[in-house]
Each structure stands twice: as structure tokens, then as C-alpha cells.
Short mmCIF file of C-alpha atoms in Angstrom, two decimals:
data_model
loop_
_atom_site.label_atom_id
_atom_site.label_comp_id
_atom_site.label_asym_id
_atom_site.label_seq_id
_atom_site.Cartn_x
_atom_site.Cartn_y
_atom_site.Cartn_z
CA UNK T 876 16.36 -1.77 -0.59
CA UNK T 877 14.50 -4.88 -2.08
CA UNK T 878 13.79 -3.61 -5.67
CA UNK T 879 10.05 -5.55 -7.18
CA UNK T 880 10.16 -5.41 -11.32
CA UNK T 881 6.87 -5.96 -12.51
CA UNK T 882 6.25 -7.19 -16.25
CA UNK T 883 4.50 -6.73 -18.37
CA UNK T 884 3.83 -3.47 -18.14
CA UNK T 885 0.40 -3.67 -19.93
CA UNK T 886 -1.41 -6.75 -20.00
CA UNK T 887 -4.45 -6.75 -23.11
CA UNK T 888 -7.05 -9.36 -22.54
CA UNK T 889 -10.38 -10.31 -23.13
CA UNK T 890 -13.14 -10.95 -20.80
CA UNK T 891 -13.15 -14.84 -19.70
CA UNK T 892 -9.09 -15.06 -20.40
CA UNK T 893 -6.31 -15.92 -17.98
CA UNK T 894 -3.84 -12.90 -16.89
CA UNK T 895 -0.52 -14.33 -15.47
CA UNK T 896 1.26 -11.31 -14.02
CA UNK T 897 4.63 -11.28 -13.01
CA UNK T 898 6.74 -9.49 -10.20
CA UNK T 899 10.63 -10.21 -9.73
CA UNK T 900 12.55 -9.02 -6.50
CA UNK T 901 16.31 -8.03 -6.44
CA UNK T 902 16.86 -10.31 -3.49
CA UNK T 903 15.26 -13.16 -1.88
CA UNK T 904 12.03 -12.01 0.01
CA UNK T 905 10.89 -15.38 1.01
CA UNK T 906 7.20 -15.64 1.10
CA UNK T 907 6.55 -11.93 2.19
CA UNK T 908 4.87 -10.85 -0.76
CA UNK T 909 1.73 -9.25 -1.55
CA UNK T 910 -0.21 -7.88 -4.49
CA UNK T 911 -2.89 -5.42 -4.37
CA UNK T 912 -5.54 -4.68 -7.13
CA UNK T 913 -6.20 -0.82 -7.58
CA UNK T 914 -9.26 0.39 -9.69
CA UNK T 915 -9.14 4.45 -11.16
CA UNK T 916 -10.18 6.90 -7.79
CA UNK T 917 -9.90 4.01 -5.70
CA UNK T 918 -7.59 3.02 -2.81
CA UNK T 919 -5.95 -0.38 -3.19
CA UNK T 920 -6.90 -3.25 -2.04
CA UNK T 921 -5.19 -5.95 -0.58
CA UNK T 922 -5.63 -9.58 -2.68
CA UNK T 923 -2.59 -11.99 -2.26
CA UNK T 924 -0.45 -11.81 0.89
CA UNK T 925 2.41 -14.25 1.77
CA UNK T 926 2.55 -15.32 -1.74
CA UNK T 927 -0.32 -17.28 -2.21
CA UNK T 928 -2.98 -16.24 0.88
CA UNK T 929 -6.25 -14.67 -0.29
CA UNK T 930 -7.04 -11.88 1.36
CA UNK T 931 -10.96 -11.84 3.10
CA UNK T 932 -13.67 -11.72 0.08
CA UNK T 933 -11.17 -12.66 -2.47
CA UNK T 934 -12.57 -14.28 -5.50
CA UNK T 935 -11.15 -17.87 -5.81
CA UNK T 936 -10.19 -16.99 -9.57
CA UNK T 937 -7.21 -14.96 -8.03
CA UNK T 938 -4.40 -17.35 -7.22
CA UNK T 939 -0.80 -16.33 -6.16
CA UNK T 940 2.21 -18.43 -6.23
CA UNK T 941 6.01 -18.09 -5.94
CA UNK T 942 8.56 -17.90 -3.63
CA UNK T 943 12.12 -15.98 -2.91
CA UNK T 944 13.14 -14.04 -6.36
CA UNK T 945 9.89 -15.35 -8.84
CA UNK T 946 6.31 -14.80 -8.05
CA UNK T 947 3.01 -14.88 -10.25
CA UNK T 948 -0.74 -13.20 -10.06
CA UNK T 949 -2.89 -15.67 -12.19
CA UNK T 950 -6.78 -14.42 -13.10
CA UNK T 951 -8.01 -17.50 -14.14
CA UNK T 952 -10.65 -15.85 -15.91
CA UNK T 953 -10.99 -12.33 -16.28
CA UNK T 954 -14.23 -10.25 -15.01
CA UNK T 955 -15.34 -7.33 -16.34
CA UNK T 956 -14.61 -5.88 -12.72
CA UNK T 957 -10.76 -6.81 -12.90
CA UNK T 958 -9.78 -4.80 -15.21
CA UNK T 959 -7.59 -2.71 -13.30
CA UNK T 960 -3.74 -1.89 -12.18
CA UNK T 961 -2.15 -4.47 -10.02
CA UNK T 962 0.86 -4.00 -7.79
CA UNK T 963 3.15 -6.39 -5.66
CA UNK T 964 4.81 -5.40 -2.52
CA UNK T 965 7.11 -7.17 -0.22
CA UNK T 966 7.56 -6.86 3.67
CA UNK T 967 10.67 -9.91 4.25
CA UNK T 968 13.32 -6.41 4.74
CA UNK T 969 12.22 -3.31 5.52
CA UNK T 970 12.09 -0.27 5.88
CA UNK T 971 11.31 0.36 3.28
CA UNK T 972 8.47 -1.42 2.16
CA UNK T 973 8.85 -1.51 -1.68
CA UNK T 974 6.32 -1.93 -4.33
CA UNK T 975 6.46 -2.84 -7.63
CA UNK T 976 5.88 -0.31 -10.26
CA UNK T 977 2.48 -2.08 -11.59
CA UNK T 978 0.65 -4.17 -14.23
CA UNK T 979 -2.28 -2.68 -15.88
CA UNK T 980 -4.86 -5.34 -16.66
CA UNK T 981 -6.74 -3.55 -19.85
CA UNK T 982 -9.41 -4.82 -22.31
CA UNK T 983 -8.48 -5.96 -25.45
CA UNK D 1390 -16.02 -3.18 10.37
CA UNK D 1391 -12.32 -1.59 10.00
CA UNK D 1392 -12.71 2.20 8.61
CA UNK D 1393 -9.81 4.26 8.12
CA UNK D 1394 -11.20 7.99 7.14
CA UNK D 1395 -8.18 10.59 6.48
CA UNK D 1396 -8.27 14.82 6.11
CA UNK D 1397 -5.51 17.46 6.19
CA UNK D 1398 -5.02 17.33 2.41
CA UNK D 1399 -5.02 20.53 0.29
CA UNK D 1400 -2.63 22.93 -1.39
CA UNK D 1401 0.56 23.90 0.16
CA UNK D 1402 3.36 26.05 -0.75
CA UNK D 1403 6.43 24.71 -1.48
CA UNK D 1404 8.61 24.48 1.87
CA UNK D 1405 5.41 24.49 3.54
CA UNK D 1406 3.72 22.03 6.43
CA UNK D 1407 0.55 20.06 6.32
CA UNK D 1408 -0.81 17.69 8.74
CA UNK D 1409 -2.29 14.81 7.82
CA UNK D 1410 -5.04 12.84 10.24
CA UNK D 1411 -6.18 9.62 9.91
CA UNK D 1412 -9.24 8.58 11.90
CA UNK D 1413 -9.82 4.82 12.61
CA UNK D 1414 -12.53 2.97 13.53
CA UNK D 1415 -13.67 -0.54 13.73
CA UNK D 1416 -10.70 -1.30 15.84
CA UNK D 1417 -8.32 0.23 18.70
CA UNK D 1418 -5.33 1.73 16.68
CA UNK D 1419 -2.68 1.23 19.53
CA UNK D 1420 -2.81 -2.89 18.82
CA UNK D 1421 -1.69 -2.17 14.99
CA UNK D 1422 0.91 -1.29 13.22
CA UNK D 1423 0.07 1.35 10.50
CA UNK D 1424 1.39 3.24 8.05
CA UNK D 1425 1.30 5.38 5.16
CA UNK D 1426 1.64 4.96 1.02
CA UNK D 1427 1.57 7.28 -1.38
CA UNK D 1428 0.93 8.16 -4.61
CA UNK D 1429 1.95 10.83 -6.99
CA UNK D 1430 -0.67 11.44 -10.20
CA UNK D 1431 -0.78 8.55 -12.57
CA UNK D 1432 2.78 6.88 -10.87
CA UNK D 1433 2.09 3.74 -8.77
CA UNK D 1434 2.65 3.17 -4.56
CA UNK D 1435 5.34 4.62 -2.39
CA UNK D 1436 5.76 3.67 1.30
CA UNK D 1437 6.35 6.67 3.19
CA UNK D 1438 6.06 5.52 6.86
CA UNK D 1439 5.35 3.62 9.84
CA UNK D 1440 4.34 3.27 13.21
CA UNK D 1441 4.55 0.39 15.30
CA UNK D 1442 1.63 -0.89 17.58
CA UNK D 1443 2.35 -1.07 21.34
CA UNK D 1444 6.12 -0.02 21.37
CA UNK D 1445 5.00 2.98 18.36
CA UNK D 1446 8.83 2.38 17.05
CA UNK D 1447 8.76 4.74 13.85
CA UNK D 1448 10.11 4.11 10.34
CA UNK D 1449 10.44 6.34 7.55
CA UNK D 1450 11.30 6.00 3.87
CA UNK D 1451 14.77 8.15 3.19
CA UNK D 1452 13.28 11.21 1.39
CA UNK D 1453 10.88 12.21 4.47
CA UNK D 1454 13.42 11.41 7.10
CA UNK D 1455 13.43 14.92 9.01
CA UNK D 1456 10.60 16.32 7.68
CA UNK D 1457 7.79 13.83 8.63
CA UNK D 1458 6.70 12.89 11.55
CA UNK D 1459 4.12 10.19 12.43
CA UNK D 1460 2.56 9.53 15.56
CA UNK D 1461 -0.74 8.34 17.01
CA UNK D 1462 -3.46 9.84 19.20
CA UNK D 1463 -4.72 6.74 21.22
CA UNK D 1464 -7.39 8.82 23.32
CA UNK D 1465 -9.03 10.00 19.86
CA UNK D 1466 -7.68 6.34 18.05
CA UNK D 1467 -6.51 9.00 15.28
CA UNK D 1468 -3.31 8.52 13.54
CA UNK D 1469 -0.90 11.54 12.17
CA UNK D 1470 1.67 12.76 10.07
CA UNK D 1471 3.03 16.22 9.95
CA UNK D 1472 4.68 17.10 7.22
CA UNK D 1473 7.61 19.97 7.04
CA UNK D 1474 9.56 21.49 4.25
CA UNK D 1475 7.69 20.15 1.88
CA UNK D 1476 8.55 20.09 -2.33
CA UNK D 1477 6.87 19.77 -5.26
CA UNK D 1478 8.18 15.92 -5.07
CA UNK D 1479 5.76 15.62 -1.68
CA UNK D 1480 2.67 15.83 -4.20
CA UNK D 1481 0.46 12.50 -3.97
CA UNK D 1482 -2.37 10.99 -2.69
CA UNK D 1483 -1.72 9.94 0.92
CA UNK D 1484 -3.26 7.18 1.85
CA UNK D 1485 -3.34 5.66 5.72
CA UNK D 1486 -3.01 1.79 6.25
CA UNK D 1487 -3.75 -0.40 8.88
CA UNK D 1488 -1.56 -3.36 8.89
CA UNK D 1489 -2.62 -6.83 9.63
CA UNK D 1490 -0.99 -7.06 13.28
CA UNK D 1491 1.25 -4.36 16.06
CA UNK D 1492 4.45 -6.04 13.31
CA UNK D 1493 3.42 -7.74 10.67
CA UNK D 1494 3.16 -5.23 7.98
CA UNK D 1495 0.63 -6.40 5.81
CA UNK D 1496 -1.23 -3.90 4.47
CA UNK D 1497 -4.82 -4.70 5.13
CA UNK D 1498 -6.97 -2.06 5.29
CA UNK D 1499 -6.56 1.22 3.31
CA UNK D 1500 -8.63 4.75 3.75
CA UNK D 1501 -9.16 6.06 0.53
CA UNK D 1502 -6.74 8.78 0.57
CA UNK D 1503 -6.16 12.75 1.05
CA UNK D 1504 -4.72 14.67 -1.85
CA UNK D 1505 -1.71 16.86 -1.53
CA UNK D 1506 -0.69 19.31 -3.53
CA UNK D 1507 2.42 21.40 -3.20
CA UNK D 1508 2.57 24.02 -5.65
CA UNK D 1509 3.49 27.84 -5.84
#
């Protein structure tokens, strides 16, 4: 199974700073990666797919980019509202479908 | 607009069954694949299954193979899982997914989840 490493674990910023978040697969999963930005009682919800797609209502300051092994979540500039835990997941081999084990996006 | 609204959820004994029901709306579940994540308290997502959408092939993560079952209700556009034999390890949040297309499994649209809990 495609393993997704996430880093850092914990990410402390400051309203109006940039959050580069990183996920790393075990093998090559082409483009066929998503992240997904989950809130405390929420559900997730789907931000990034193939790498660098928003998803529908997406704020432009999300931005995706990366490819086979390497691939980055950039906030350009944080929001109050994304504070938050965000996960990638891939879909190039399954099942399963793997997800990373998180970022958590707090304030500073 | 896509709504995915799931019940079942509760407390179970351990080697117990629950079923899990997913009802969708917004859209006609036989054209999409769907699935469902979970998540235990405070640990992040797990894929725990799929379903196909026209040819409803089934996948399965390795520690449900056996004991889950998912399948899909076209006539009431309600998606299921039955769960058997289930352990302390089976305790999450369950949440149903509909994926972006009857294959491609991007997870789109998520309910907000059923809790779980399988405890003595």
C-alpha cells in the first residue's frame, strides 16, 4: 500500500502568514493526490485534487503543487477560518485509498 | 445540491453487528462510486470501503475484509454497510463519501458522519 508521510506535524502561524505543508508518498502516485481540510466536529472537506485542482468554492489562497513522490499545500495567507487539520490522500493504486496522517494548522 | 445524511451509529458490544445507512440526495447514487472513511477519536482518516457505480464492484481495506459488507439500495438511493464481529478497533466516526465519478475516486462530497462505539 502507498504509504503518505505528512510533515510537519504541527504547523504554528499567525494570521496573514503562509503555511507550506508537506505530504511524501512511498511510491510514485502521479498526480492522484488530494488534500482535504478538516475543522473540530466537522467532516472533511475536499480542497486540492489531482495535485493542484481546486475543488468548487475553494479560496484562491489555497494552491497545491507536486507531482509523483513530493507534493505541497501552500496558504498563502492564513484566515482566521483555516486554522484547522489538513490531510492528503492519494487514489493512483488502490485499494486502499491511503491518507496521510495530518498537519494541524494552529495559531501561534 | 449533493447531501449525504448517514444513521445506524451507536454502542455495540464487542463481536457485535451494526448497520450503517447512508441516505443520498442531490444525485442518483447508482452513477457514483462511493465509499466510506473513518475515523477513530482524535486519530486522522482511514478508508474502509468501496462501491463502484454501475458495475457496484466492491473493495475493502484488509482489517474489514469478512466482516463488512457494503452495498447500495438504488430504489431508496441509500447506501449500506453492515458491519459483523466487530472490536474495540471498529470504534470511529464513519463517514459516507460520494466520489467524483462511477471510478474516479475522488472524494467529493462527505456526510458528516455516524459515531460508533464498540465497547463492553
Amino acid at each position: 500500500e502507498v504509504v503518505l508521510t505528512q510533515s510537519p506535524a504541527t504547523l504554528s502561524l499567525s494570521p496573514g502568514e503562509r503555511a507550506t505543508l508537506s505530504c511524501r508518498a512511498s511510491e510514485s502516485v502521479d498526480k492522484y493526490l488530494a488534500w482535504f481540510q478538516q475543522k473540530p466536529g466537522q467532516a472533511p472537506r475536499l480542497l486540492i485534487y489531482d495535485a493542484s485542482n481546486r475543488a468548487t468554492g475553494i479560496p484562491a489562497r489555497f494552491s497545491g503543487s507536486g507531482s509523483g513522490t513530493d507534493f505541497t499545500l501552500a496558504i498563502s495567507s492564513l484566515e482566521p477560518e483555516d486554522f484547522a487539520v489538513y490531510y492528503c490522500q492519494q487514489r493512483k493504486t488502490w485499494p486502499p485509498l491511503t491518507f496521510g496522517g495530518g498537519t494541524k494548522v494552529e495559531l501561534k | 445540491e449533493v447531501q449525504l445524511l448517514e444513521s445506524g451509529g451507536g454502542l455495540v458490544q464487542p463481536g457485535g453487528s451494526l448497520r450503517l445507512s447512508c441516505v443520498a440526495s442531490g444525485f442518483t447514487l447508482r452513477n457514483y462510486a462511493m465509499s466510506w472513511v473513518r475515523q477513530a477519536p482524535g486519530k486522522g482518516l482511514e478508508w474502509v470501503s468501496a462501491i463502484s457505480g454501475s458495475d457496484e464492484r466492491t473493495f475493502y481495506t484488509d482489517s474489514v475484509k469478512g466482516r463488512f459488507t457494503i452495498s447500495r439500495d438504488s430504489s431508496e438511493n441509500t447506501l449500506t454497510l453492515q458491519m459483523n464481529s466487530l472490536t474495540s478497533a471498529d470504534t470511529a466516526v464513519y463517514y459516507c463519501v460520494k466520489a467524483w465519478t462511477q471510478t474516479n475516486m475522488v472524494l467529493e462530497h462527505w456526510g458528516q458522519g455516524t459515531l460508533i462505539t464498540v465497547s463492553s
